[in-house]
mmCIF file of C-alpha atoms in Angstrom:
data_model
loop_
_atom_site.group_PDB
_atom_site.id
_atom_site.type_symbol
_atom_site.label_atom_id
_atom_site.label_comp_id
_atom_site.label_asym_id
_atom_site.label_seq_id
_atom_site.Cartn_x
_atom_site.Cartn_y
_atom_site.Cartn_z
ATOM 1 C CA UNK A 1 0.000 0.000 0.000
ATOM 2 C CA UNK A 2 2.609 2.343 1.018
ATOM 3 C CA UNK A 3 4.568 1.321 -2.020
ATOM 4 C CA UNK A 4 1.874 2.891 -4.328
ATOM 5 C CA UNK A 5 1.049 5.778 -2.419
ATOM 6 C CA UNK A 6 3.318 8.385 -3.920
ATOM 7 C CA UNK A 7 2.264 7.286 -7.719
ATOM 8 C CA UNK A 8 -0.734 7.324 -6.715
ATOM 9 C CA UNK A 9 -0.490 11.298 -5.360
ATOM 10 C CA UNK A 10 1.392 12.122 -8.275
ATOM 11 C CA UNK A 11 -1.078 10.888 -10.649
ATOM 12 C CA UNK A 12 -3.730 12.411 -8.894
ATOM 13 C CA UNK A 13 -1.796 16.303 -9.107
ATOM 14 C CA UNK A 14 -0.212 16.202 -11.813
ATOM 15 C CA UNK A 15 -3.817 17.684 -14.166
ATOM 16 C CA UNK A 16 -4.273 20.263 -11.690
ATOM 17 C CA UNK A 17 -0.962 21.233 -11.272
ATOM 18 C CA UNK A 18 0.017 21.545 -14.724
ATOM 19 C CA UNK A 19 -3.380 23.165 -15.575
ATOM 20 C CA UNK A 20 -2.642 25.879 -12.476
ATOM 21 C CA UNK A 21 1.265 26.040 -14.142
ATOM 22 C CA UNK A 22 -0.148 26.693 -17.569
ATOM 23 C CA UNK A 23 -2.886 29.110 -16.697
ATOM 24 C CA UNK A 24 -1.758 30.817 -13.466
ATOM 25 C CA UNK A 25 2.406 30.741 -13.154
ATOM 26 C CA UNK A 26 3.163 31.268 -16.650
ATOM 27 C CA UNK A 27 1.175 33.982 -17.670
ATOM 28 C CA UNK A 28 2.358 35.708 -14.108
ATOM 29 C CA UNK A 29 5.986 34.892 -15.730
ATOM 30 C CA UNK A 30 5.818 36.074 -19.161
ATOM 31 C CA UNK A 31 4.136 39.611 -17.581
ATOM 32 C CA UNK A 32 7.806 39.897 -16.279
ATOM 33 C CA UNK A 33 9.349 39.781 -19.362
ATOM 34 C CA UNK A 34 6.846 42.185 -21.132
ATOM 35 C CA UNK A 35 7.002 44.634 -18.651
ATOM 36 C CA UNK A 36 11.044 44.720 -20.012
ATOM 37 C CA UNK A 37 10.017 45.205 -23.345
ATOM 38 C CA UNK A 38 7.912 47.958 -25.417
ATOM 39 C CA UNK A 39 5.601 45.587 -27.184
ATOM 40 C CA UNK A 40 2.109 46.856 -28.431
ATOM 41 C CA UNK A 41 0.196 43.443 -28.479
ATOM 42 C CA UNK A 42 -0.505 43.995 -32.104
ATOM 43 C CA UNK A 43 2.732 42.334 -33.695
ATOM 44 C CA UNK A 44 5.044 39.758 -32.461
ATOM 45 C CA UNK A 45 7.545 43.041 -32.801
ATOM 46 C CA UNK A 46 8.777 43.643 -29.183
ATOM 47 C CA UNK A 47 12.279 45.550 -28.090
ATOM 48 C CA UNK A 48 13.518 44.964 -25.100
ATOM 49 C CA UNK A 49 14.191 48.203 -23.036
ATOM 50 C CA UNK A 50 14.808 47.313 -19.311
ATOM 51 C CA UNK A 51 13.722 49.163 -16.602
ATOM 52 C CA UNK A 52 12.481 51.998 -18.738
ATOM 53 C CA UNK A 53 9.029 51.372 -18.022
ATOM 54 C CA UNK A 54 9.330 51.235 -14.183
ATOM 55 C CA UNK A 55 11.244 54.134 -14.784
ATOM 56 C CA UNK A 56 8.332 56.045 -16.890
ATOM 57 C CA UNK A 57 5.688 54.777 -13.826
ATOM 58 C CA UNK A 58 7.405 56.633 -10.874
ATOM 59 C CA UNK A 59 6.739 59.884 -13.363
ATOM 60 C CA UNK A 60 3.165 58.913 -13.717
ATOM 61 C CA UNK A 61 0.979 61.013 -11.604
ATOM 62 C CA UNK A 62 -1.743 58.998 -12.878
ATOM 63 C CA UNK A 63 -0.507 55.648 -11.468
ATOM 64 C CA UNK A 64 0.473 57.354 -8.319
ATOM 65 C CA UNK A 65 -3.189 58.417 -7.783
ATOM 66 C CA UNK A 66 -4.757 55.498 -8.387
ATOM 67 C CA UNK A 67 -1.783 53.833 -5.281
ATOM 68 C CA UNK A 68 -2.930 56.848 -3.167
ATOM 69 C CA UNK A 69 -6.686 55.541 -4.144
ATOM 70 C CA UNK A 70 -6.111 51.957 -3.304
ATOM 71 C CA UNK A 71 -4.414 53.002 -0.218
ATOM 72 C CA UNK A 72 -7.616 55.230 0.922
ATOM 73 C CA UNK A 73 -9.578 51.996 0.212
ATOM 74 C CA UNK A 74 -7.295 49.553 2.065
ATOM 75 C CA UNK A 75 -7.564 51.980 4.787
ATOM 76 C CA UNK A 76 -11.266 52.211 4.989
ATOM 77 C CA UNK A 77 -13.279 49.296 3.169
ATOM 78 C CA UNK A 78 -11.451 46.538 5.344
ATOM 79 C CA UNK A 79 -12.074 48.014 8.275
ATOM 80 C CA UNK A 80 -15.536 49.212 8.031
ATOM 81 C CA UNK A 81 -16.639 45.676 6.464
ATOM 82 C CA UNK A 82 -15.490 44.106 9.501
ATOM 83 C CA UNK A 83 -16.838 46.110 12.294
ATOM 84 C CA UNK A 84 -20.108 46.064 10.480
ATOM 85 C CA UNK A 85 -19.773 42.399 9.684
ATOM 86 C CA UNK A 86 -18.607 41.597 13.349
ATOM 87 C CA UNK A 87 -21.859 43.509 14.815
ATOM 88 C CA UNK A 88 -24.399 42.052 12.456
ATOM 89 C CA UNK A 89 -22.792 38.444 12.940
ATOM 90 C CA UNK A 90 -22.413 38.736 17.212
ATOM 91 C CA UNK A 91 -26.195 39.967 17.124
ATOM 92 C CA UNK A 92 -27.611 37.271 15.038
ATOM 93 C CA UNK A 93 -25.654 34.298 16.834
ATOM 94 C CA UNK A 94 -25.779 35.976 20.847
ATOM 95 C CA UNK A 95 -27.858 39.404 20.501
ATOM 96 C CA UNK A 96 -31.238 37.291 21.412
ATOM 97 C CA UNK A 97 -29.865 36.890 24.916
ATOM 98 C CA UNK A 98 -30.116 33.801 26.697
ATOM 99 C CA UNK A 99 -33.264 31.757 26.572
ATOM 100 C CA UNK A 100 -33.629 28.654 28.641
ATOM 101 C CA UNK A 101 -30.693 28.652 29.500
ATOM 102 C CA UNK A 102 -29.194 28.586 25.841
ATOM 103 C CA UNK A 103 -27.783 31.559 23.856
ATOM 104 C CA UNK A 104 -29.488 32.699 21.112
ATOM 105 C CA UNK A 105 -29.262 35.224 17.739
ATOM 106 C CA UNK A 106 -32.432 38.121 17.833
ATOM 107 C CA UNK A 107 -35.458 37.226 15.837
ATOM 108 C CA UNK A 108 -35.162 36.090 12.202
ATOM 109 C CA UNK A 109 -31.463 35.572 12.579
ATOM 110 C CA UNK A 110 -32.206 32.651 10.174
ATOM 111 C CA UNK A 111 -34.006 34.914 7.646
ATOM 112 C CA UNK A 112 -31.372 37.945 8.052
ATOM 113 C CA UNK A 113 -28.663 35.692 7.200
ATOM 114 C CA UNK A 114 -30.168 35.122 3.861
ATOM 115 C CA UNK A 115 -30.761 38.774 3.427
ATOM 116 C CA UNK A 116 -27.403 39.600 4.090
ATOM 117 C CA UNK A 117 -25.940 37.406 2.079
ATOM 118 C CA UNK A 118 -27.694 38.167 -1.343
ATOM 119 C CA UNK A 119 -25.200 41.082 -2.142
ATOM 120 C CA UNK A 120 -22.673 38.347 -2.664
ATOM 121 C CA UNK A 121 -25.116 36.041 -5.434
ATOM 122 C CA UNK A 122 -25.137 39.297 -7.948
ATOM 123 C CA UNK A 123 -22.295 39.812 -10.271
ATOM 124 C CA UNK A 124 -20.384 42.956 -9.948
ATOM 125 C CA UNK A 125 -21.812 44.497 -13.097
ATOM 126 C CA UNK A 126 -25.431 44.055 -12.120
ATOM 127 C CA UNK A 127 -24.218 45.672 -8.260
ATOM 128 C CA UNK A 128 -22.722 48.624 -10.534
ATOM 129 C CA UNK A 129 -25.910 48.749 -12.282
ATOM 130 C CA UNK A 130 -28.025 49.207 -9.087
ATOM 131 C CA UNK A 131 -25.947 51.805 -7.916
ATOM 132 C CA UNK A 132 -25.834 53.268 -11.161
ATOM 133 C CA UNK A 133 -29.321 54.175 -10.087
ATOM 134 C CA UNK A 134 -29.239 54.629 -6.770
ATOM 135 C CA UNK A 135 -26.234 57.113 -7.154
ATOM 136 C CA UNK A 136 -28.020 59.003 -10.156
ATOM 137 C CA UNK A 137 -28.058 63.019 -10.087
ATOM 138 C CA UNK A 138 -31.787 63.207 -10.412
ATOM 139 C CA UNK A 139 -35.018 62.796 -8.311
ATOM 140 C CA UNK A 140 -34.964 59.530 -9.820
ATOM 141 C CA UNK A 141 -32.001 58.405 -7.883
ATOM 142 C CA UNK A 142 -33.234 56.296 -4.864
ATOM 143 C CA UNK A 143 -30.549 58.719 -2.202
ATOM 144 C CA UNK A 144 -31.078 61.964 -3.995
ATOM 145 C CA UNK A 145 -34.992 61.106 -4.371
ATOM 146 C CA UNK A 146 -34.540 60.790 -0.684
ATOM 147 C CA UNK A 147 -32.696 63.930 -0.319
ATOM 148 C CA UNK A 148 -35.471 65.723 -2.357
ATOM 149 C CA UNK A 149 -38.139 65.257 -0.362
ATOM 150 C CA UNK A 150 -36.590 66.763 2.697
ATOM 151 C CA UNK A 151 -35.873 70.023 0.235
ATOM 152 C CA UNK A 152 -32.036 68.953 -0.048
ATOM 153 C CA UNK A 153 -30.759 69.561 -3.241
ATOM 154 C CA UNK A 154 -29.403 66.805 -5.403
ATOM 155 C CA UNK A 155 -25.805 65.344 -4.800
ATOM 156 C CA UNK A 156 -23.205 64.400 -8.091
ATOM 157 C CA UNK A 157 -22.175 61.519 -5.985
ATOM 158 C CA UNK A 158 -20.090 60.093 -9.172
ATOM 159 C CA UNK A 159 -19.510 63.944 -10.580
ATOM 160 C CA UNK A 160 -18.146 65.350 -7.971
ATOM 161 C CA UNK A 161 -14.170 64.587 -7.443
ATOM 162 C CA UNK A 162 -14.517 65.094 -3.616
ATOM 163 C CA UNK A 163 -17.224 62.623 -3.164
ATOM 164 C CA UNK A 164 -17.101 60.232 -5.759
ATOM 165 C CA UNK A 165 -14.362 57.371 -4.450
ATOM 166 C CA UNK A 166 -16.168 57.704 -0.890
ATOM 167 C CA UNK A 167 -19.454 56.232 -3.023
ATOM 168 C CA UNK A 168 -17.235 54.068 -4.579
ATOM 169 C CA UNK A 169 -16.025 52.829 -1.225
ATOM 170 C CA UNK A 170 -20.159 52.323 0.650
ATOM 171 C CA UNK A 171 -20.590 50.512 -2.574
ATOM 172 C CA UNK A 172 -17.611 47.783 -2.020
ATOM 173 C CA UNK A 173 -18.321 47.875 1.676
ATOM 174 C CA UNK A 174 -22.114 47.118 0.878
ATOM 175 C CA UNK A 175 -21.151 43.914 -1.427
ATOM 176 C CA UNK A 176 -18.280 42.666 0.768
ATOM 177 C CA UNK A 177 -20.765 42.765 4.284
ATOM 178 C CA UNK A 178 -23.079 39.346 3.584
ATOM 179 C CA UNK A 179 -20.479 37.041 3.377
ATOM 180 C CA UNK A 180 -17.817 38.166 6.297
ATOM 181 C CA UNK A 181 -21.445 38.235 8.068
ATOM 182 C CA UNK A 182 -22.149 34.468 7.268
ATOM 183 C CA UNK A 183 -18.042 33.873 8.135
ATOM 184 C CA UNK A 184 -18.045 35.647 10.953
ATOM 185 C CA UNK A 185 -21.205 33.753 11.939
ATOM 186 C CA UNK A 186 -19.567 30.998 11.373
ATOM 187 C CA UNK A 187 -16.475 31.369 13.665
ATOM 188 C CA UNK A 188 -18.744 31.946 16.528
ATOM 189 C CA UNK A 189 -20.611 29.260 16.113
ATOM 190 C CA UNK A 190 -17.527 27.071 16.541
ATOM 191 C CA UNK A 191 -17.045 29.148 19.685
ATOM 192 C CA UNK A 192 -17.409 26.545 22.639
ATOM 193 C CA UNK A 193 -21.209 27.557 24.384
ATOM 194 C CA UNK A 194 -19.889 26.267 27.928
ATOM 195 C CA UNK A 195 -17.317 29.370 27.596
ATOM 196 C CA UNK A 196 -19.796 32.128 26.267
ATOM 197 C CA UNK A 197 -22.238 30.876 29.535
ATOM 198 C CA UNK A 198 -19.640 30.855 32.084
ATOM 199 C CA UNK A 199 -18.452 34.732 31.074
ATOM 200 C CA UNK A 200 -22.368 35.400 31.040
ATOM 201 C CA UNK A 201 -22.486 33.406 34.419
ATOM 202 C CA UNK A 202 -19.609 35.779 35.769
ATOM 203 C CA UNK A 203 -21.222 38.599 35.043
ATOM 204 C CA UNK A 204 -19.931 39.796 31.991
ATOM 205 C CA UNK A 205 -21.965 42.346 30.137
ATOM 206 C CA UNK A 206 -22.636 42.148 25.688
ATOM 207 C CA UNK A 207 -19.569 44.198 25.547
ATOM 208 C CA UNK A 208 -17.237 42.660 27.890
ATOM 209 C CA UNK A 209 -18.446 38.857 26.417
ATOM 210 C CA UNK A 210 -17.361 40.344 22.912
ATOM 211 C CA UNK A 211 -14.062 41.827 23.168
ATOM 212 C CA UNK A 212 -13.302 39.615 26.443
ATOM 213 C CA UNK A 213 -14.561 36.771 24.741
ATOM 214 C CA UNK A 214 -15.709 36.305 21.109
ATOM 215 C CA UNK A 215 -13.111 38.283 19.834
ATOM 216 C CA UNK A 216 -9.869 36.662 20.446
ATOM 217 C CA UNK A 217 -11.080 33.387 19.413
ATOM 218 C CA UNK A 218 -12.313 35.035 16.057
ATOM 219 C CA UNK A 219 -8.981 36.177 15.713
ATOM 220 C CA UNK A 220 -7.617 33.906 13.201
ATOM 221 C CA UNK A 221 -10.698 34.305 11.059
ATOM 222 C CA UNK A 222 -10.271 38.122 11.344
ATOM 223 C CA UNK A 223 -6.881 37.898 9.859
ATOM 224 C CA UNK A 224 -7.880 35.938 6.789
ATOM 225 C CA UNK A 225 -11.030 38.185 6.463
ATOM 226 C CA UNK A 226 -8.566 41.237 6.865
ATOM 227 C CA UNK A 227 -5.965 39.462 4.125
ATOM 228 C CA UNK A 228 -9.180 38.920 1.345
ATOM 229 C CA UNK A 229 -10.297 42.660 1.851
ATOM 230 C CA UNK A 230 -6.950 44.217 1.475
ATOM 231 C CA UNK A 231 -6.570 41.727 -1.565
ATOM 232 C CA UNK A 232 -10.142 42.826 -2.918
ATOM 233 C CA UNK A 233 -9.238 46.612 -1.978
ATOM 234 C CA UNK A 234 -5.827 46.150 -4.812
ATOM 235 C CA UNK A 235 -8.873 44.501 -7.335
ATOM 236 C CA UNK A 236 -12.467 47.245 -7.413
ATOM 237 C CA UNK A 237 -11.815 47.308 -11.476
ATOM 238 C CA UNK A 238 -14.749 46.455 -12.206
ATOM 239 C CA UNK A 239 -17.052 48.378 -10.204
ATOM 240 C CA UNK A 240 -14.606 51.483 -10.973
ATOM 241 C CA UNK A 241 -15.568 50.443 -14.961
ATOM 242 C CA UNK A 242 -19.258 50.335 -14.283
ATOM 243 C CA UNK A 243 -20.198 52.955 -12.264
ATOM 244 C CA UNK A 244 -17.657 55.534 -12.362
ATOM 245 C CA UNK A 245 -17.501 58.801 -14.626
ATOM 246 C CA UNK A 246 -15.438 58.216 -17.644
ATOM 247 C CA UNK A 247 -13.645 55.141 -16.967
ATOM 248 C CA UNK A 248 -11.785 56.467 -13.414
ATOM 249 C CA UNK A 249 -13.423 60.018 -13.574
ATOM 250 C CA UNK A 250 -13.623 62.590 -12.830
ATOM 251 C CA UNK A 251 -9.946 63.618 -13.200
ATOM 252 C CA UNK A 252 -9.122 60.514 -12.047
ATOM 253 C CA UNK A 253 -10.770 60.539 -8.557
ATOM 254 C CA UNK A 254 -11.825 57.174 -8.789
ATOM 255 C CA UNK A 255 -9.101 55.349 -10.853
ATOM 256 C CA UNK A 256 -7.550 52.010 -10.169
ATOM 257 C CA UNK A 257 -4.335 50.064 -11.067
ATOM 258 C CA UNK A 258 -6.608 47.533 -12.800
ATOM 259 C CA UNK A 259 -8.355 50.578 -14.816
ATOM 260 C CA UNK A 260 -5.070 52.181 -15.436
ATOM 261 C CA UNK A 261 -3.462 48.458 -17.076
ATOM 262 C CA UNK A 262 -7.089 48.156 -19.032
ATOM 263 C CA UNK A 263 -6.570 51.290 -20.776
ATOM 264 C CA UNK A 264 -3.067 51.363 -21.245
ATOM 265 C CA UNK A 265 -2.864 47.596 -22.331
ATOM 266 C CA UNK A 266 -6.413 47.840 -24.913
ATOM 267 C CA UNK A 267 -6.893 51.872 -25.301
ATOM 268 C CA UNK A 268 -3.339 53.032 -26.134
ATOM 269 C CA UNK A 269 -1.998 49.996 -27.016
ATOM 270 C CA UNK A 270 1.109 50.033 -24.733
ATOM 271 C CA UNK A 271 0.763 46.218 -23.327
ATOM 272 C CA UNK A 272 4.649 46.999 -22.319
ATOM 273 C CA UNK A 273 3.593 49.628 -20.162
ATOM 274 C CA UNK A 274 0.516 47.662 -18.572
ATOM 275 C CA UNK A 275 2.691 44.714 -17.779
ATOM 276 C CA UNK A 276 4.847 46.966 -15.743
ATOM 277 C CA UNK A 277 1.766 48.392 -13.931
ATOM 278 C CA UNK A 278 0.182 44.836 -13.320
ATOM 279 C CA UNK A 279 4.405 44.015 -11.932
ATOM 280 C CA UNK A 280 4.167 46.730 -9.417
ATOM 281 C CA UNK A 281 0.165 46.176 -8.558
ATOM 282 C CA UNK A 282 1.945 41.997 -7.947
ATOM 283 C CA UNK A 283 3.809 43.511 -5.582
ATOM 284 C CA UNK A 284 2.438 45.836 -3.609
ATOM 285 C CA UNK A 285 -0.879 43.080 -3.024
ATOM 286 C CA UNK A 286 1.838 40.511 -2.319
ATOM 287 C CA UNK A 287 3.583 42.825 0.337
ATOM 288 C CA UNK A 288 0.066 43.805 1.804
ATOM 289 C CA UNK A 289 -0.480 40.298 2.831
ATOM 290 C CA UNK A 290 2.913 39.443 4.077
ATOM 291 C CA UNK A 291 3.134 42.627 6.130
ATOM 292 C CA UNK A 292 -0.471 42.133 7.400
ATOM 293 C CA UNK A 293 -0.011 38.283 8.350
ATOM 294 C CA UNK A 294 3.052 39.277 10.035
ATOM 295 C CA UNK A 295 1.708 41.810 11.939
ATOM 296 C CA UNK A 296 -1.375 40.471 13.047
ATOM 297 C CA UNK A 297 0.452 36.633 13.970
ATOM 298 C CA UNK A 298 -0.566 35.828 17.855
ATOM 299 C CA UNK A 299 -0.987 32.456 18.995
ATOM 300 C CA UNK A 300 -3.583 30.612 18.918
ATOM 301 C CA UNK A 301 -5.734 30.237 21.653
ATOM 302 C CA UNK A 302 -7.138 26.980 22.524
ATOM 303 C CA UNK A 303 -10.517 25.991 23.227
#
């Protein structure tokens, strides 16, 4: 048996791996070697020039507003997802109280869940879409309709360069909420009971059995959930591509790396360029997560 075990392994890996080699590694390899070179993507014509493009990017007020953008984002969006996701997900496993002796979530915990969650089953054109609408500079935008009746007068959300990357931001921080609510909801299920009843037992108030309690045996889960947002906070092309004022507008207050490599690599043709952009967007995402593991590493606490 032991004999055939690591054929048996290899045999089993080797489509995946060589699927996720082809697909994943080698593209992320050959957008190296472009960003080295001036190619256009329309001939098989490319010259290598170095470090000329990295060289052109540090010039490029352009890319270093949409880093100042992503860093406003990774700022905000992570951590406003997660204290709303945290509340929601502590009040619909504990906020009931305790009932016969057994803690439970407030009424229609079950049914918020599912409400909650239904951000995340819409594709992130359709959620640009909606807030296409809800953000429109008309009566007939649901927020400035609202704003109308109380005789306030409308609000460019996606017009104005002072407002529009905060909309941009409620709008990510609306679709990430559902599911760090269901993880979140999750991890304190798997929280032992006989622990969350003794604190209660103690004495200890909502707010002393969350931070006291619930939180540092979420904490691993808040670390991953902190990792995906910062990841997802370097990403927002496409809801920057739907719903924002001419592509990144207006004057760039809403711009992204991703929008910036879309419309150098198929607008101007500069796939050189691009590659170098999508280089330093590898990096800064892959320096985010090692910086934020690092930081946020405790041990673990056992239950």
């Amino acid at each position: 048996m032991r004999r055939g075990k690591y054929p048996f392994i290899i045999g089993f890996l080797i489509v995946p791996v060589t699927l996720y080699v082809t697909y994943v590694v080698a593209p992320y390899i050959q957008a190296f070697q472009l960003a080295m070179t001036n190619w256009r993507g329309v001939s098989a014509n490319a010259k290598f020039v170095g470090l000329e493009n990295f060289e052109r990017l540090l010039k490029d007020d352009t890319f270093w507003a949409a880093v100042r953008h992503h860093g406003i984002i990774l700022l905000v969006m992570p951590l406003v997802t997660i204290i709303i996701a945290l509340f929601f997900a502590f009040m619909l496993n504990v906020g009931g109280g305790s009932r016969g002796g057994e803690l439970r979530g407030i009424w229609g915990s079950k049914f918020y869940r599912l409400v909650f969650f239904f951000p995340q089953l819409l594709a992130v054109v359709i959620v640009g879409v909606i807030f296409n609408r809800v953000y429109a500079p008309d009566d007939s935008g649901l927020l400035n309709g609202m704003l109308g009746s109380v005789g306030i007068d409308p609000v460019l959300f996606m017009a104005d360069k002072n407002i529009a990357l905060w909309a941009m931001i409620a709008v990510l921080v609306w679709q990430a909420i559902g599911f760090y609510v269901v993880l979140f909801s999750a991890g304190m299920a798997s929280v032992p009971r006989e622990i969350v009843e003794a604190a209660m037992i103690d004495g200890a108030s909502r707010f002393s059995l969350f931070f006291r309690v619930t939180l540092p045996l979420l904490w691993d889960t808040l670390q991953v959930a902190w990792v995906y947002l910062g990841i997802a906070a370097f990403d927002a092309f496409a809801i920057v591509q739907v719903l924002s004022v001419d592509e990144g507008g207006p004057d760039n207050a809403t711009t992204v790396l991703g929008m910036e490599i879309y419309k150098s690599a198929f607008r101007e043709y500069q796939m050189g360029y691009a590659s170098a952009m999508g280089v330093a967007l590898f990096f800064l995402t892959l320096t985010f997560a090692a910086l934020t593991l690092r930081v946020t590493r405790r041990e673990t606490i056992e239950m």
